[in-house]
Amino acid sequence: TAAVHAEGIVKRYGPTVALDGARLTVRPGEAHALVGRNGAGKSTLVSVLTGMARPDAGRVTFGGAPAPGWGDTAAWQRKVACVHQKSMTVPELTVAENLFLGRLPGGRTIRWRALRERARELLAGYGVEVDPAARIKELGVEQRQFVEIARALSFGARLIILDEPTARLDAGGIDRLFGRLRELRAQGVAFLFISHHLQEVHELCDTVTVFRDARHVLTAPVPGLAEDA
Ligand code: ADP
Ligand code: ADP
């Protein structure tokens, strides 16, 4: 069974048909790239696969089971993690608050000191030094992006979608992100990686799907697989 399978997905925004019967299958443990020019429908598909946009038609399954109900955010988060193109952090809140709020066990005193320490460790795992008590709005662009990434990847989902995650990273940051993704992959986590950069697709992915005009065009192996794939 597929980590995620989508078929017949239709999504309209007024007169614009963003997805026109689109399909996609990502298998367990696969590093799957999704490419296509601007406006091909990639980000819209990401919204549909993460429960953020309700399709007008079509079917999504995770591991063969129907996707969670519309609006059941917690259930979607357990199925699929996502680094969106748009920021999902709250600028006014601290790094630790952004990483842990909304998913702390209820009925217990929050031990912020321990959480700040955990936040520091989490980001150090990406080679990023960040003050966990700093507000997001005080951070540099790359630090901020790694908070987004660390937050998404710490939900423990077996499927991770990354929509242009390297856009705000320099070469060193990209290496650190890819290193972490390879570790996750070695643990059997699948990912869907959206990128304009063919070199990144080559480095990271074993399978590529091309979208054009709101539809699937082809899915094929990436030639010249990454050395550790
Ligand atoms: P949108 O959400 O508007 O579709 P995209 O994420 O598709 O935006 O792309 C963001 C911008 O980055 C685009 O304007 C695109 O031209 C540019 N871009 C990204 N990667 C490349 C690349 N490899 N070569 C040229 N332009 C790129
Ligand atoms: P890609 O990510 O491949 O660049 P998108 O999914 O962002 O493509 O966009 C597909 C089409 O849907 C584009 O024509 C875009 O302008 C349109 N679109 C996407 N999101 C919205 C929205 N929220 N409202 C209106 N039109 C949208």
PDB file of C-alpha atoms and ligand atoms in Angstrom:
ATOM      1  CA  THR A   1       0.000   0.000   0.000  1.00  0.00           C
ATOM      2  CA  ALA A   2       1.082   3.546  -0.686  1.00  0.00           C
ATOM      3  CA  ALA A   3       2.250   5.990   1.988  1.00  0.00           C
ATOM      4  CA  VAL A   4      -0.110   8.374   0.253  1.00  0.00           C
ATOM      5  CA  HIS A   5      -2.251   7.956  -2.801  1.00  0.00           C
ATOM      6  CA  ALA A   6      -4.353  10.661  -4.416  1.00  0.00           C
ATOM      7  CA  GLU A   7      -6.500  10.295  -7.491  1.00  0.00           C
ATOM      8  CA  GLY A   8      -9.050  12.289  -9.418  1.00  0.00           C
ATOM      9  CA  ILE A   9      -8.279  15.395  -7.398  1.00  0.00           C
ATOM     10  CA  VAL A  10     -10.111  18.477  -8.632  1.00  0.00           C
ATOM     11  CA  LYS A  11      -9.648  21.865  -7.007  1.00  0.00           C
ATOM     12  CA  ARG A  12     -11.044  25.103  -8.404  1.00  0.00           C
ATOM     13  CA  TYR A  13     -10.434  28.639  -7.221  1.00  0.00           C
ATOM     14  CA  GLY A  14     -13.240  30.542  -8.878  1.00  0.00           C
ATOM     15  CA  PRO A  15     -12.644  30.191 -12.616  1.00  0.00           C
ATOM     16  CA  THR A  16      -9.128  28.774 -12.087  1.00  0.00           C
ATOM     17  CA  VAL A  17      -8.796  24.998 -12.187  1.00  0.00           C
ATOM     18  CA  ALA A  18      -5.758  24.470  -9.952  1.00  0.00           C
ATOM     19  CA  LEU A  19      -6.054  20.663 -10.075  1.00  0.00           C
ATOM     20  CA  ASP A  20      -7.889  18.859 -12.842  1.00  0.00           C
ATOM     21  CA  GLY A  21      -8.153  15.191 -11.963  1.00  0.00           C
ATOM     22  CA  ALA A  22      -4.639  15.051 -10.511  1.00  0.00           C
ATOM     23  CA  ARG A  23      -3.095  11.875  -9.140  1.00  0.00           C
ATOM     24  CA  LEU A  24       0.021  10.989  -7.160  1.00  0.00           C
ATOM     25  CA  THR A  25       1.339   7.917  -5.363  1.00  0.00           C
ATOM     26  CA  VAL A  26       4.207   7.967  -2.876  1.00  0.00           C
ATOM     27  CA  ARG A  27       5.343   4.555  -1.645  1.00  0.00           C
ATOM     28  CA  PRO A  28       6.615   3.868   1.879  1.00  0.00           C
ATOM     29  CA  GLY A  29      10.233   4.933   2.274  1.00  0.00           C
ATOM     30  CA  GLU A  30      10.313   6.624  -1.121  1.00  0.00           C
ATOM     31  CA  ALA A  31      12.063   9.938  -1.759  1.00  0.00           C
ATOM     32  CA  HIS A  32       9.668  11.362  -4.310  1.00  0.00           C
ATOM     33  CA  ALA A  33      10.148  14.666  -6.106  1.00  0.00           C
ATOM     34  CA  LEU A  34       7.273  16.701  -7.510  1.00  0.00           C
ATOM     35  CA  VAL A  35       8.298  19.123 -10.218  1.00  0.00           C
ATOM     36  CA  GLY A  36       6.534  21.359 -12.716  1.00  0.00           C
ATOM     37  CA  ARG A  37       6.450  24.976 -13.683  1.00  0.00           C
ATOM     38  CA  ASN A  38       4.823  27.746 -11.683  1.00  0.00           C
ATOM     39  CA  GLY A  39       1.076  27.340 -11.616  1.00  0.00           C
ATOM     40  CA  ALA A  40       1.146  23.603 -12.381  1.00  0.00           C
ATOM     41  CA  GLY A  41      -0.779  22.898  -9.174  1.00  0.00           C
ATOM     42  CA  LYS A  42       2.000  21.593  -6.906  1.00  0.00           C
ATOM     43  CA  SER A  43       1.262  23.765  -3.887  1.00  0.00           C
ATOM     44  CA  THR A  44      -2.458  23.175  -4.259  1.00  0.00           C
ATOM     45  CA  LEU A  45      -1.825  19.429  -4.169  1.00  0.00           C
ATOM     46  CA  VAL A  46       0.238  19.927  -1.011  1.00  0.00           C
ATOM     47  CA  SER A  47      -2.697  21.759   0.572  1.00  0.00           C
ATOM     48  CA  VAL A  48      -5.029  18.913  -0.354  1.00  0.00           C
ATOM     49  CA  LEU A  49      -2.627  16.223   0.917  1.00  0.00           C
ATOM     50  CA  THR A  50      -2.227  17.997   4.257  1.00  0.00           C
ATOM     51  CA  GLY A  51      -5.903  18.690   4.893  1.00  0.00           C
ATOM     52  CA  MET A  52      -5.544  22.447   4.402  1.00  0.00           C
ATOM     53  CA  ALA A  53      -7.636  22.686   1.246  1.00  0.00           C
ATOM     54  CA  ARG A  54     -10.789  20.726   0.604  1.00  0.00           C
ATOM     55  CA  PRO A  55     -10.819  19.246  -2.897  1.00  0.00           C
ATOM     56  CA  ASP A  56     -13.942  19.585  -5.031  1.00  0.00           C
ATOM     57  CA  ALA A  57     -13.542  15.952  -6.067  1.00  0.00           C
ATOM     58  CA  GLY A  58     -11.177  13.049  -5.651  1.00  0.00           C
ATOM     59  CA  ARG A  59      -9.847  10.642  -3.085  1.00  0.00           C
ATOM     60  CA  VAL A  60      -6.825  10.631  -0.754  1.00  0.00           C
ATOM     61  CA  THR A  61      -5.652   7.598   1.224  1.00  0.00           C
ATOM     62  CA  PHE A  62      -2.767   7.100   3.673  1.00  0.00           C
ATOM     63  CA  GLY A  63      -1.499   3.539   3.922  1.00  0.00           C
ATOM     64  CA  GLY A  64      -4.677   2.448   2.160  1.00  0.00           C
ATOM     65  CA  ALA A  65      -6.947   4.090   4.755  1.00  0.00           C
ATOM     66  CA  PRO A  66      -9.153   7.058   3.902  1.00  0.00           C
ATOM     67  CA  ALA A  67      -7.749  10.486   4.807  1.00  0.00           C
ATOM     68  CA  PRO A  68      -8.991  12.046   8.056  1.00  0.00           C
ATOM     69  CA  GLY A  69     -12.196  14.061   7.993  1.00  0.00           C
ATOM     70  CA  TRP A  70     -12.115  17.629   6.813  1.00  0.00           C
ATOM     71  CA  GLY A  71     -11.026  19.917   9.657  1.00  0.00           C
ATOM     72  CA  ASP A  72      -9.587  17.198  11.918  1.00  0.00           C
ATOM     73  CA  THR A  73      -6.183  18.913  12.034  1.00  0.00           C
ATOM     74  CA  ALA A  74      -4.658  16.706  14.721  1.00  0.00           C
ATOM     75  CA  ALA A  75      -5.464  13.555  12.752  1.00  0.00           C
ATOM     76  CA  TRP A  76      -3.938  15.013   9.560  1.00  0.00           C
ATOM     77  CA  GLN A  77      -0.781  15.995  11.457  1.00  0.00           C
ATOM     78  CA  ARG A  78      -0.282  12.417  12.590  1.00  0.00           C
ATOM     79  CA  LYS A  79      -0.519  11.188   8.983  1.00  0.00           C
ATOM     80  CA  VAL A  80       1.619  13.735   7.252  1.00  0.00           C
ATOM     81  CA  ALA A  81       4.134  16.376   8.271  1.00  0.00           C
ATOM     82  CA  CYS A  82       4.660  19.381   6.063  1.00  0.00           C
ATOM     83  CA  VAL A  83       7.100  22.208   5.617  1.00  0.00           C
ATOM     84  CA  HIS A  84       4.900  24.675   3.752  1.00  0.00           C
ATOM     85  CA  GLN A  85       6.149  27.492   1.573  1.00  0.00           C
ATOM     86  CA  LYS A  86       4.387  29.945   3.818  1.00  0.00           C
ATOM     87  CA  SER A  87       5.534  30.284   7.401  1.00  0.00           C
ATOM     88  CA  MET A  88       3.568  28.231   9.919  1.00  0.00           C
ATOM     89  CA  THR A  89       5.237  29.768  12.966  1.00  0.00           C
ATOM     90  CA  VAL A  90       3.864  32.659  15.023  1.00  0.00           C
ATOM     91  CA  PRO A  91       6.328  35.593  14.905  1.00  0.00           C
ATOM     92  CA  GLU A  92       5.308  36.986  18.305  1.00  0.00           C
ATOM     93  CA  LEU A  93       5.922  33.692  20.113  1.00  0.00           C
ATOM     94  CA  THR A  94       9.252  32.219  21.140  1.00  0.00           C
ATOM     95  CA  VAL A  95      11.087  29.379  19.436  1.00  0.00           C
ATOM     96  CA  ALA A  96      10.184  26.920  22.215  1.00  0.00           C
ATOM     97  CA  GLU A  97       6.534  28.021  22.195  1.00  0.00           C
ATOM     98  CA  ASN A  98       6.336  27.559  18.441  1.00  0.00           C
ATOM     99  CA  LEU A  99       7.909  24.123  18.645  1.00  0.00           C
ATOM    100  CA  PHE A 100       5.767  22.730  21.437  1.00  0.00           C
ATOM    101  CA  LEU A 101       2.559  24.686  21.902  1.00  0.00           C
ATOM    102  CA  GLY A 102      -0.582  22.929  20.816  1.00  0.00           C
ATOM    103  CA  ARG A 103       0.830  19.482  21.452  1.00  0.00           C
ATOM    104  CA  LEU A 104       1.650  19.331  25.115  1.00  0.00           C
ATOM    105  CA  PRO A 105      -0.178  16.783  27.254  1.00  0.00           C
ATOM    106  CA  GLY A 106      -3.106  18.442  28.991  1.00  0.00           C
ATOM    107  CA  GLY A 107      -3.575  18.677  32.753  1.00  0.00           C
ATOM    108  CA  ARG A 108       0.106  19.091  33.599  1.00  0.00           C
ATOM    109  CA  THR A 109       2.262  22.031  34.485  1.00  0.00           C
ATOM    110  CA  ILE A 110       4.356  23.033  31.498  1.00  0.00           C
ATOM    111  CA  ARG A 111       8.042  22.710  32.311  1.00  0.00           C
ATOM    112  CA  TRP A 112       9.338  25.496  30.093  1.00  0.00           C
ATOM    113  CA  ARG A 113      12.928  25.176  31.202  1.00  0.00           C
ATOM    114  CA  ALA A 114      13.018  21.546  29.996  1.00  0.00           C
ATOM    115  CA  LEU A 115      11.189  22.453  26.787  1.00  0.00           C
ATOM    116  CA  ARG A 116      13.652  25.237  26.032  1.00  0.00           C
ATOM    117  CA  GLU A 117      16.479  22.767  26.520  1.00  0.00           C
ATOM    118  CA  ARG A 118      14.707  20.299  24.204  1.00  0.00           C
ATOM    119  CA  ALA A 119      14.222  23.056  21.619  1.00  0.00           C
ATOM    120  CA  ARG A 120      17.906  23.942  21.757  1.00  0.00           C
ATOM    121  CA  GLU A 121      18.881  20.281  21.245  1.00  0.00           C
ATOM    122  CA  LEU A 122      16.394  19.815  18.413  1.00  0.00           C
ATOM    123  CA  LEU A 123      17.849  22.740  16.480  1.00  0.00           C
ATOM    124  CA  ALA A 124      21.431  21.829  17.357  1.00  0.00           C
ATOM    125  CA  GLY A 125      20.646  18.549  15.568  1.00  0.00           C
ATOM    126  CA  TYR A 126      20.518  20.655  12.381  1.00  0.00           C
ATOM    127  CA  GLY A 127      23.707  22.485  13.268  1.00  0.00           C
ATOM    128  CA  VAL A 128      21.716  25.622  14.064  1.00  0.00           C
ATOM    129  CA  GLU A 129      22.353  27.608  17.211  1.00  0.00           C
ATOM    130  CA  VAL A 130      19.192  29.388  18.316  1.00  0.00           C
ATOM    131  CA  ASP A 131      18.145  30.922  21.618  1.00  0.00           C
ATOM    132  CA  PRO A 132      14.941  29.000  22.413  1.00  0.00           C
ATOM    133  CA  ALA A 133      13.601  31.984  24.352  1.00  0.00           C
ATOM    134  CA  ALA A 134      13.957  34.341  21.376  1.00  0.00           C
ATOM    135  CA  ARG A 135      10.834  35.350  19.493  1.00  0.00           C
ATOM    136  CA  ILE A 136      10.575  34.061  15.942  1.00  0.00           C
ATOM    137  CA  LYS A 137      10.492  37.620  14.586  1.00  0.00           C
ATOM    138  CA  GLU A 138      13.933  38.233  16.087  1.00  0.00           C
ATOM    139  CA  LEU A 139      15.568  35.362  14.178  1.00  0.00           C
ATOM    140  CA  GLY A 140      17.482  35.383  10.927  1.00  0.00           C
ATOM    141  CA  VAL A 141      15.887  33.924   7.816  1.00  0.00           C
ATOM    142  CA  GLU A 142      17.746  30.616   7.966  1.00  0.00           C
ATOM    143  CA  GLN A 143      17.226  30.146  11.716  1.00  0.00           C
ATOM    144  CA  ARG A 144      13.548  30.756  11.167  1.00  0.00           C
ATOM    145  CA  GLN A 145      13.344  28.233   8.361  1.00  0.00           C
ATOM    146  CA  PHE A 146      14.986  25.587  10.538  1.00  0.00           C
ATOM    147  CA  VAL A 147      12.400  26.205  13.257  1.00  0.00           C
ATOM    148  CA  GLU A 148       9.732  25.542  10.603  1.00  0.00           C
ATOM    149  CA  ILE A 149      11.530  22.387   9.541  1.00  0.00           C
ATOM    150  CA  ALA A 150      12.206  21.134  13.070  1.00  0.00           C
ATOM    151  CA  ARG A 151       8.583  21.723  14.013  1.00  0.00           C
ATOM    152  CA  ALA A 152       7.219  19.820  11.022  1.00  0.00           C
ATOM    153  CA  LEU A 153       9.656  16.927  11.336  1.00  0.00           C
ATOM    154  CA  SER A 154       9.151  16.445  15.071  1.00  0.00           C
ATOM    155  CA  PHE A 155       5.540  15.247  14.803  1.00  0.00           C
ATOM    156  CA  GLY A 156       6.749  11.712  14.086  1.00  0.00           C
ATOM    157  CA  ALA A 157       4.770  11.276  10.854  1.00  0.00           C
ATOM    158  CA  ARG A 158       5.924   8.542   8.456  1.00  0.00           C
ATOM    159  CA  LEU A 159       5.375  10.869   5.503  1.00  0.00           C
ATOM    160  CA  ILE A 160       6.886  14.322   5.139  1.00  0.00           C
ATOM    161  CA  ILE A 161       6.054  16.889   2.490  1.00  0.00           C
ATOM    162  CA  LEU A 162       8.513  19.684   1.858  1.00  0.00           C
ATOM    163  CA  ASP A 163       7.364  22.505  -0.427  1.00  0.00           C
ATOM    164  CA  GLU A 164      10.476  24.357  -1.652  1.00  0.00           C
ATOM    165  CA  PRO A 165      12.226  23.914   1.701  1.00  0.00           C
ATOM    166  CA  THR A 166      15.608  25.115   0.461  1.00  0.00           C
ATOM    167  CA  ALA A 167      14.422  28.515  -0.765  1.00  0.00           C
ATOM    168  CA  ARG A 168      15.654  30.314   2.359  1.00  0.00           C
ATOM    169  CA  LEU A 169      18.775  28.211   2.972  1.00  0.00           C
ATOM    170  CA  ASP A 170      22.354  28.659   1.867  1.00  0.00           C
ATOM    171  CA  ALA A 171      24.514  25.758   0.663  1.00  0.00           C
ATOM    172  CA  GLY A 172      25.506  24.767   4.207  1.00  0.00           C
ATOM    173  CA  GLY A 173      21.898  24.842   5.380  1.00  0.00           C
ATOM    174  CA  ILE A 174      20.808  22.706   2.432  1.00  0.00           C
ATOM    175  CA  ASP A 175      23.487  20.117   3.271  1.00  0.00           C
ATOM    176  CA  ARG A 176      22.330  19.984   6.884  1.00  0.00           C
ATOM    177  CA  LEU A 177      18.680  19.613   5.872  1.00  0.00           C
ATOM    178  CA  PHE A 178      19.469  16.880   3.335  1.00  0.00           C
ATOM    179  CA  GLY A 179      21.586  15.049   5.910  1.00  0.00           C
ATOM    180  CA  ARG A 180      18.643  14.974   8.297  1.00  0.00           C
ATOM    181  CA  LEU A 181      16.261  13.848   5.555  1.00  0.00           C
ATOM    182  CA  ARG A 182      18.585  10.968   4.653  1.00  0.00           C
ATOM    183  CA  GLU A 183      18.606   9.882   8.307  1.00  0.00           C
ATOM    184  CA  LEU A 184      14.818   9.931   8.405  1.00  0.00           C
ATOM    185  CA  ARG A 185      14.695   8.028   5.183  1.00  0.00           C
ATOM    186  CA  ALA A 186      16.992   5.341   6.589  1.00  0.00           C
ATOM    187  CA  GLN A 187      14.287   4.930   9.250  1.00  0.00           C
ATOM    188  CA  GLY A 188      11.717   4.277   6.536  1.00  0.00           C
ATOM    189  CA  VAL A 189      10.116   7.721   6.429  1.00  0.00           C
ATOM    190  CA  ALA A 190       8.847   8.686   2.971  1.00  0.00           C
ATOM    191  CA  PHE A 191       8.994  12.162   1.592  1.00  0.00           C
ATOM    192  CA  LEU A 192       7.532  14.272  -1.149  1.00  0.00           C
ATOM    193  CA  PHE A 193       9.936  17.011  -2.118  1.00  0.00           C
ATOM    194  CA  ILE A 194       8.855  19.951  -4.227  1.00  0.00           C
ATOM    195  CA  SER A 195      11.657  21.789  -5.927  1.00  0.00           C
ATOM    196  CA  HIS A 196      12.605  23.810  -8.958  1.00  0.00           C
ATOM    197  CA  HIS A 197      16.170  22.662  -8.639  1.00  0.00           C
ATOM    198  CA  LEU A 198      16.959  19.558 -10.634  1.00  0.00           C
ATOM    199  CA  GLN A 199      20.284  19.194  -8.871  1.00  0.00           C
ATOM    200  CA  GLU A 200      18.484  18.888  -5.522  1.00  0.00           C
ATOM    201  CA  VAL A 201      16.108  16.333  -6.999  1.00  0.00           C
ATOM    202  CA  HIS A 202      19.087  14.331  -8.212  1.00  0.00           C
ATOM    203  CA  GLU A 203      20.813  14.515  -4.867  1.00  0.00           C
ATOM    204  CA  LEU A 204      17.862  13.521  -2.757  1.00  0.00           C
ATOM    205  CA  CYS A 205      15.194  11.654  -4.696  1.00  0.00           C
ATOM    206  CA  ASP A 206      14.746   8.258  -6.337  1.00  0.00           C
ATOM    207  CA  THR A 207      11.438   8.945  -8.075  1.00  0.00           C
ATOM    208  CA  VAL A 208      10.074  12.028  -9.782  1.00  0.00           C
ATOM    209  CA  THR A 209       6.565  13.055 -10.764  1.00  0.00           C
ATOM    210  CA  VAL A 210       5.990  15.839 -13.245  1.00  0.00           C
ATOM    211  CA  PHE A 211       2.869  17.988 -13.114  1.00  0.00           C
ATOM    212  CA  ARG A 212       1.712  20.198 -15.923  1.00  0.00           C
ATOM    213  CA  ASP A 213      -1.468  22.214 -16.356  1.00  0.00           C
ATOM    214  CA  ALA A 214      -3.045  20.932 -13.143  1.00  0.00           C
ATOM    215  CA  ARG A 215      -2.412  17.267 -13.921  1.00  0.00           C
ATOM    216  CA  HIS A 216      -0.008  14.386 -13.552  1.00  0.00           C
ATOM    217  CA  VAL A 217       2.160  13.951 -16.661  1.00  0.00           C
ATOM    218  CA  LEU A 218       4.540  11.190 -15.667  1.00  0.00           C
ATOM    219  CA  THR A 219       6.233   9.367 -12.819  1.00  0.00           C
ATOM    220  CA  ALA A 220       9.699   7.942 -13.433  1.00  0.00           C
ATOM    221  CA  PRO A 221      12.858   6.881 -11.627  1.00  0.00           C
ATOM    222  CA  VAL A 222      15.437   9.598 -11.134  1.00  0.00           C
ATOM    223  CA  PRO A 223      18.459   8.550 -13.194  1.00  0.00           C
ATOM    224  CA  GLY A 224      21.822   8.579 -11.453  1.00  0.00           C
ATOM    225  CA  LEU A 225      20.470   7.877  -7.999  1.00  0.00           C
ATOM    226  CA  ALA A 226      21.956   9.550  -4.967  1.00  0.00           C
ATOM    227  CA  GLU A 227      24.990   7.562  -3.887  1.00  0.00           C
ATOM    228  CA  ASP A 228      23.393   6.404  -0.644  1.00  0.00           C
ATOM    229  CA  ALA A 229      19.935   5.707  -2.090  1.00  0.00           C
TER     230      ALA A 229
HETATM  231  P1  ADP B   1       4.617  30.023  -6.685  1.00  0.00           P
HETATM  232  O1  ADP B   1       4.194  29.637  -5.305  1.00  0.00           O
HETATM  233  O2  ADP B   1       4.236  31.418  -7.060  1.00  0.00           O
HETATM  234  O3  ADP B   1       4.242  29.009  -7.711  1.00  0.00           O
HETATM  235  P2  ADP B   1       7.220  28.894  -6.772  1.00  0.00           P
HETATM  236  O4  ADP B   1       7.482  28.297  -5.451  1.00  0.00           O
HETATM  237  O5  ADP B   1       6.804  27.992  -7.847  1.00  0.00           O
HETATM  238  O6  ADP B   1       6.200  30.107  -6.614  1.00  0.00           O
HETATM  239  O7  ADP B   1       8.552  29.659  -7.188  1.00  0.00           O
HETATM  240  C1  ADP B   1       8.989  30.764  -6.452  1.00  0.00           C
HETATM  241  C2  ADP B   1       9.890  31.614  -7.331  1.00  0.00           C
HETATM  242  O8  ADP B   1      11.230  31.111  -7.323  1.00  0.00           O
HETATM  243  C3  ADP B   1       9.399  31.603  -8.750  1.00  0.00           C
HETATM  244  O9  ADP B   1       9.222  32.929  -9.175  1.00  0.00           O
HETATM  245  C4  ADP B   1      10.503  30.926  -9.532  1.00  0.00           C
HETATM  246  O10 ADP B   1      10.703  31.568 -10.772  1.00  0.00           O
HETATM  247  C5  ADP B   1      11.722  31.060  -8.657  1.00  0.00           C
HETATM  248  N1  ADP B   1      12.625  29.893  -8.785  1.00  0.00           N
HETATM  249  C6  ADP B   1      12.718  28.868  -7.958  1.00  0.00           C
HETATM  250  N2  ADP B   1      13.642  27.998  -8.355  1.00  0.00           N
HETATM  251  C7  ADP B   1      14.162  28.487  -9.485  1.00  0.00           C
HETATM  252  C8  ADP B   1      15.166  28.043 -10.391  1.00  0.00           C
HETATM  253  N3  ADP B   1      15.844  26.905 -10.238  1.00  0.00           N
HETATM  254  N4  ADP B   1      15.416  28.793 -11.463  1.00  0.00           N
HETATM  255  C9  ADP B   1      14.757  29.928 -11.642  1.00  0.00           C
HETATM  256  N5  ADP B   1      13.820  30.410 -10.825  1.00  0.00           N
HETATM  257  C10 ADP B   1      13.510  29.697  -9.756  1.00  0.00           C
HETATM  258  P1  ADP B   2       2.480  25.630  -8.263  1.00  0.00           P
HETATM  259  O1  ADP B   2       2.665  25.339  -6.810  1.00  0.00           O
HETATM  260  O2  ADP B   2       2.770  24.457  -9.134  1.00  0.00           O
HETATM  261  O3  ADP B   2       3.189  26.855  -8.697  1.00  0.00           O
HETATM  262  P2  ADP B   2      -0.198  26.364  -7.463  1.00  0.00           P
HETATM  263  O4  ADP B   2      -0.836  25.168  -6.878  1.00  0.00           O
HETATM  264  O5  ADP B   2       0.377  27.382  -6.529  1.00  0.00           O
HETATM  265  O6  ADP B   2       0.914  25.897  -8.501  1.00  0.00           O
HETATM  266  O7  ADP B   2      -1.223  27.114  -8.393  1.00  0.00           O
HETATM  267  C1  ADP B   2      -2.046  26.457  -9.359  1.00  0.00           C
HETATM  268  C2  ADP B   2      -3.043  27.445  -9.922  1.00  0.00           C
HETATM  269  O8  ADP B   2      -4.030  27.752  -8.919  1.00  0.00           O
HETATM  270  C3  ADP B   2      -2.417  28.769 -10.305  1.00  0.00           C
HETATM  271  O9  ADP B   2      -3.089  29.253 -11.433  1.00  0.00           O
HETATM  272  C4  ADP B   2      -2.684  29.648  -9.097  1.00  0.00           C
HETATM  273  O10 ADP B   2      -2.739  30.993  -9.468  1.00  0.00           O
HETATM  274  C5  ADP B   2      -4.020  29.135  -8.624  1.00  0.00           C
HETATM  275  N1  ADP B   2      -4.222  29.276  -7.159  1.00  0.00           N
HETATM  276  C6  ADP B   2      -3.525  28.619  -6.201  1.00  0.00           C
HETATM  277  N2  ADP B   2      -3.961  28.946  -4.980  1.00  0.00           N
HETATM  278  C7  ADP B   2      -4.959  29.839  -5.166  1.00  0.00           C
HETATM  279  C8  ADP B   2      -5.827  30.563  -4.291  1.00  0.00           C
HETATM  280  N3  ADP B   2      -5.757  30.422  -2.957  1.00  0.00           N
HETATM  281  N4  ADP B   2      -6.728  31.374  -4.843  1.00  0.00           N
HETATM  282  C9  ADP B   2      -6.824  31.512  -6.168  1.00  0.00           C
HETATM  283  N5  ADP B   2      -6.060  30.872  -7.055  1.00  0.00           N
HETATM  284  C10 ADP B   2      -5.134  30.040  -6.560  1.00  0.00           C
END
